[in-house]
Amino acid sequence: MTDRADQIIDALRSGHDRLATVVRGLSAGDLTRRSGASGWDVSQVLSHLGSGAEISLAALESSLAGGAAPDGDFNKGVWARWDAMSPAERAAGYLTADEALVARFEGLDARTRKELRIDLGFMPVPLDVAAAARMRLSEAALHAWDVDVTFDPAATLAPAATEPLLDQVGMLVSFAAKADALDGRPVAIAVRLTSPDRSFGLGVADAVALTDVPGRPDAVLSAPAEWWVRLVSGRHSPEHTPATVTLTGGKLTLDDLRGVFPGY
């Protein structure tokens, strides 16, 4: 478990350092460009990441001190403050707040990384460090993509984040999927991912769930693993889908599959 926490915290660091370099190079006009997140400009994405870092750090500090997570009023106050910032203030604030959170994770010793349980306030039970850091990594990596794709339509998720996030996608599938998107038509899909290589099944019926690889699939999805993570989160439009993504079998199209995962 400590090794897993180490990997995820390292991915948080590399992701922060890379996005921070991008942010420092953005002009005032860049900050108000529409991002990959629906309805948000780049500065609003950075505001979400910065306020989330503040809230996550407060939860981490409270758990280290043996207390409960900050309450909803604390979160609302943080969001209101960030909402009131100018685009430039959001960018600068993101750099400071996310650095503080990542550095705090990095400062946890091996025993703490193994034994600490973090109360995030919205989960039914406190999470270990690896799980809590992975939730932050999901938010950070996907929203970093929202910034990147503003300037590069072929942007992909950071490789260091992709493998850890694959472990979380299974938990998100039922939450993020729209089971009735295929009008009641049940399908069994064999999913074959690369970088890293993974194979499993995706069943769409009354519910959507990961399964074992079906023996007689209705379709076969072949895709980079980073695109699969983006698919489940709704970041899958044709202009941002690499040519290596294919769906064979004839019973389902990529647009059908996009409808199953509209985003959240």
Coordinates of C-alpha atoms in Angstrom, one line a residue:
M1 CA 0.0 0.0 0.0
T2 CA 2.9 2.3 0.8
D3 CA 4.4 1.7 -2.7
R4 CA 1.0 2.5 -4.3
A5 CA 0.8 5.8 -2.3
D6 CA 4.4 6.6 -3.4
Q7 CA 3.5 6.1 -7.1
I8 CA 0.4 8.3 -6.9
I9 CA 2.1 11.0 -4.9
D10 CA 4.9 11.0 -7.5
A11 CA 2.3 11.4 -10.2
L12 CA 0.7 14.3 -8.4
R13 CA 4.1 16.0 -8.3
S14 CA 5.0 15.4 -11.9
G15 CA 1.5 16.6 -12.9
H16 CA 1.7 19.7 -10.8
D17 CA 5.1 20.6 -12.1
R18 CA 4.1 20.2 -15.8
L19 CA 0.8 22.1 -15.4
A20 CA 2.5 24.9 -13.4
T21 CA 5.0 25.4 -16.3
V22 CA 2.0 25.8 -18.7
V23 CA 0.2 28.1 -16.4
R24 CA 3.2 30.4 -15.9
G25 CA 3.3 30.8 -19.7
L26 CA -0.3 31.8 -20.2
S27 CA -1.3 35.3 -21.2
A28 CA -4.3 37.2 -19.9
G29 CA -6.2 36.2 -23.1
D30 CA -5.3 32.5 -22.7
L31 CA -6.8 32.5 -19.2
T32 CA -10.2 33.5 -20.6
R33 CA -10.2 31.0 -23.5
R34 CA -12.8 28.3 -23.4
S35 CA -11.4 25.1 -21.8
G36 CA -12.1 21.5 -22.4
A37 CA -14.5 21.6 -19.4
S38 CA -17.9 22.4 -20.6
G39 CA -18.9 26.0 -19.6
W40 CA -15.6 26.9 -18.0
D41 CA -12.7 29.1 -19.2
V42 CA -9.1 28.2 -18.4
S43 CA -9.1 30.3 -15.3
Q44 CA -12.2 28.6 -13.9
V45 CA -10.6 25.2 -14.3
L46 CA -7.6 26.6 -12.4
S47 CA -10.0 28.0 -9.8
H48 CA -11.6 24.5 -9.4
L49 CA -8.2 22.9 -9.0
G50 CA -7.0 25.6 -6.6
S51 CA -10.0 25.5 -4.4
G52 CA -10.0 21.7 -4.4
A53 CA -6.4 21.7 -3.3
E54 CA -7.3 24.0 -0.4
I55 CA -10.2 21.8 0.7
S56 CA -8.1 18.6 0.3
L57 CA -5.3 20.1 2.3
A58 CA -7.6 21.1 5.1
A59 CA -9.0 17.5 5.2
L60 CA -5.5 16.1 5.2
E61 CA -4.4 18.4 8.0
S62 CA -7.5 17.6 10.1
S63 CA -7.0 13.9 9.7
L64 CA -3.3 14.2 10.7
A65 CA -4.5 16.0 13.8
G66 CA -7.1 13.3 14.6
G67 CA -10.1 15.4 13.7
A68 CA -13.0 15.3 11.3
A69 CA -13.0 16.9 7.8
P70 CA -14.0 20.6 7.6
D71 CA -17.7 21.1 7.2
G72 CA -19.7 22.2 4.3
D73 CA -19.6 25.9 5.3
F74 CA -15.8 25.8 5.1
N75 CA -16.0 24.4 1.6
K76 CA -18.6 27.0 0.5
G77 CA -16.4 29.8 1.9
V78 CA -13.4 28.5 -0.1
W79 CA -15.5 28.3 -3.3
A80 CA -16.9 31.8 -2.9
R81 CA -13.4 33.3 -2.4
W82 CA -12.1 31.6 -5.5
D83 CA -15.2 32.5 -7.6
A84 CA -14.6 36.2 -6.7
M85 CA -11.0 36.1 -8.0
S86 CA -9.9 37.6 -11.3
P87 CA -8.5 35.2 -13.9
A88 CA -4.9 36.2 -13.1
E89 CA -5.5 35.7 -9.3
R90 CA -6.9 32.2 -10.0
A91 CA -3.8 31.2 -12.0
A92 CA -1.5 32.5 -9.2
G93 CA -3.6 31.0 -6.5
Y94 CA -3.6 27.6 -8.2
L95 CA 0.2 27.6 -8.3
T96 CA 0.4 28.2 -4.6
A97 CA -2.5 26.0 -3.4
D98 CA -1.7 22.9 -5.4
E99 CA 2.0 23.2 -4.6
A100 CA 1.1 23.2 -0.9
L101 CA -1.1 20.1 -1.2
V102 CA 1.4 18.1 -3.2
A103 CA 4.3 19.1 -0.9
R104 CA 2.2 18.0 2.2
F105 CA 1.5 14.6 0.6
E106 CA 5.2 14.3 -0.2
G107 CA 6.1 15.1 3.4
L108 CA 4.2 12.1 4.8
D109 CA 6.6 9.5 6.1
A110 CA 6.3 5.8 5.2
R111 CA 4.4 4.8 8.3
T112 CA 1.9 7.7 7.9
R113 CA 1.4 6.8 4.2
K114 CA 0.5 3.3 5.3
E115 CA -1.6 3.9 8.4
L116 CA -3.3 7.3 8.1
R117 CA -7.0 7.4 7.2
I118 CA -8.2 10.6 5.7
D119 CA -11.8 11.9 6.3
L120 CA -12.8 13.7 3.1
G121 CA -16.2 14.5 4.4
F122 CA -18.2 13.1 1.5
M123 CA -17.1 9.5 1.5
P124 CA -18.9 6.9 3.8
V125 CA -15.6 6.0 5.5
P126 CA -12.2 7.6 5.7
L127 CA -9.7 6.6 3.0
D128 CA -6.1 5.5 3.1
V129 CA -3.5 7.8 1.7
A130 CA -3.3 6.0 -1.6
A131 CA -7.0 6.2 -2.2
A132 CA -7.3 9.8 -1.1
A133 CA -4.4 10.9 -3.2
R134 CA -5.7 8.9 -6.2
M135 CA -9.0 10.8 -6.0
R136 CA -7.0 14.1 -6.1
L137 CA -4.9 12.7 -9.0
S138 CA -8.1 12.0 -11.0
E139 CA -9.3 15.5 -10.5
A140 CA -5.9 17.0 -11.2
A141 CA -5.1 15.0 -14.3
L142 CA -8.5 15.3 -16.0
H143 CA -8.6 19.1 -15.4
A144 CA -5.0 19.5 -16.6
W145 CA -6.2 17.9 -19.8
D146 CA -9.0 20.5 -19.9
V147 CA -6.3 23.2 -19.9
D148 CA -4.0 21.4 -22.3
V149 CA -6.7 20.7 -24.9
T150 CA -7.5 24.4 -25.1
F151 CA -4.2 24.8 -26.9
D152 CA -3.6 21.3 -28.4
P153 CA -6.6 19.3 -29.7
A154 CA -4.4 16.1 -29.6
A155 CA -3.6 16.5 -25.9
T156 CA -3.6 13.3 -23.8
L157 CA -3.6 12.5 -20.2
A158 CA -0.2 12.5 -18.4
P159 CA 1.3 9.0 -18.7
A160 CA 2.2 8.9 -15.0
A161 CA -1.4 9.4 -14.1
T162 CA -3.0 7.0 -16.5
E163 CA -2.1 3.7 -14.8
P164 CA -3.1 4.7 -11.3
L165 CA -6.4 6.1 -12.7
L166 CA -7.3 2.9 -14.4
D167 CA -7.8 1.3 -11.0
Q168 CA -10.4 4.0 -10.2
V169 CA -12.3 3.9 -13.4
G170 CA -14.0 0.7 -12.4
M171 CA -15.6 2.5 -9.5
L172 CA -16.7 5.4 -11.7
V173 CA -18.3 3.4 -14.5
S174 CA -21.6 2.8 -12.8
F175 CA -21.7 6.4 -11.5
A176 CA -20.7 8.1 -14.8
A177 CA -22.6 5.8 -17.3
K178 CA -26.0 6.3 -18.8
A179 CA -27.5 2.8 -18.8
D180 CA -30.4 3.7 -21.1
A181 CA -28.3 5.4 -23.8
L182 CA -28.7 2.4 -26.1
D183 CA -32.5 2.3 -25.7
G184 CA -32.6 -0.9 -23.9
R185 CA -30.3 -2.7 -26.3
P186 CA -27.9 -4.9 -24.2
V187 CA -24.4 -5.2 -25.5
A188 CA -21.2 -6.9 -24.3
I189 CA -18.0 -5.2 -25.3
A190 CA -14.5 -6.6 -25.1
V191 CA -12.1 -3.7 -24.1
R192 CA -8.4 -3.9 -25.1
L193 CA -6.2 -1.1 -23.8
T194 CA -2.6 -0.2 -24.5
S195 CA 0.0 1.8 -22.5
P196 CA -0.6 0.0 -20.1
D197 CA -2.1 -3.1 -21.6
R198 CA -5.4 -4.2 -20.0
S199 CA -8.2 -6.4 -21.2
F200 CA -11.7 -6.7 -19.6
G201 CA -15.4 -6.5 -20.6
L202 CA -17.9 -3.7 -20.5
G203 CA -21.6 -4.7 -20.1
V204 CA -24.4 -2.3 -21.0
A205 CA -27.9 -3.4 -20.0
D206 CA -30.1 -2.3 -17.1
A207 CA -26.8 -1.1 -15.6
V208 CA -23.3 -0.5 -16.9
A209 CA -20.5 -2.5 -15.4
L210 CA -17.0 -3.8 -16.0
T211 CA -17.0 -7.6 -16.5
D212 CA -14.6 -10.4 -17.5
V213 CA -13.8 -10.4 -21.2
P214 CA -16.9 -11.7 -23.0
G215 CA -16.5 -14.9 -24.9
R216 CA -18.6 -13.7 -27.8
P217 CA -18.6 -9.9 -27.6
D218 CA -20.9 -7.7 -29.6
A219 CA -18.1 -5.3 -30.2
V220 CA -14.4 -4.9 -29.5
L221 CA -13.0 -1.6 -28.4
S222 CA -9.2 -1.1 -28.9
A223 CA -7.8 2.2 -27.4
P224 CA -5.0 3.8 -25.6
A225 CA -5.6 3.5 -21.8
E226 CA -5.6 7.3 -21.4
W227 CA -8.5 7.6 -23.8
W228 CA -10.5 5.0 -21.9
V229 CA -10.1 7.1 -18.8
R230 CA -11.2 10.2 -20.8
L231 CA -14.1 8.2 -22.3
V232 CA -15.5 7.4 -18.9
S233 CA -15.2 11.0 -17.8
G234 CA -16.9 12.4 -21.0
R235 CA -13.7 13.8 -22.6
H236 CA -14.1 11.8 -25.8
S237 CA -15.3 14.0 -28.6
P238 CA -14.3 13.0 -32.2
E239 CA -11.8 15.8 -32.5
H240 CA -10.0 14.6 -29.4
T241 CA -10.1 10.9 -30.2
P242 CA -6.8 9.5 -31.6
A243 CA -6.9 7.5 -34.8
T244 CA -5.8 4.4 -32.9
V245 CA -9.2 4.1 -31.2
T246 CA -11.4 1.5 -33.0
L247 CA -14.7 -0.2 -32.3
T248 CA -15.3 -3.3 -34.4
G249 CA -18.2 -5.7 -34.6
G250 CA -20.9 -3.7 -36.4
K251 CA -23.4 -3.6 -33.5
L252 CA -22.2 -0.4 -31.9
T253 CA -20.5 2.9 -33.0
L254 CA -18.1 5.1 -31.1
D255 CA -20.9 7.7 -31.0
D256 CA -23.1 5.1 -29.3
L257 CA -20.4 4.5 -26.8
R258 CA -19.9 8.2 -26.2
G259 CA -23.6 8.4 -25.4
V260 CA -23.1 5.8 -22.6
F261 CA -20.6 8.1 -21.0
P262 CA -21.9 11.7 -21.3
G263 CA -19.6 13.1 -18.6
Y264 CA -20.2 14.3 -15.1

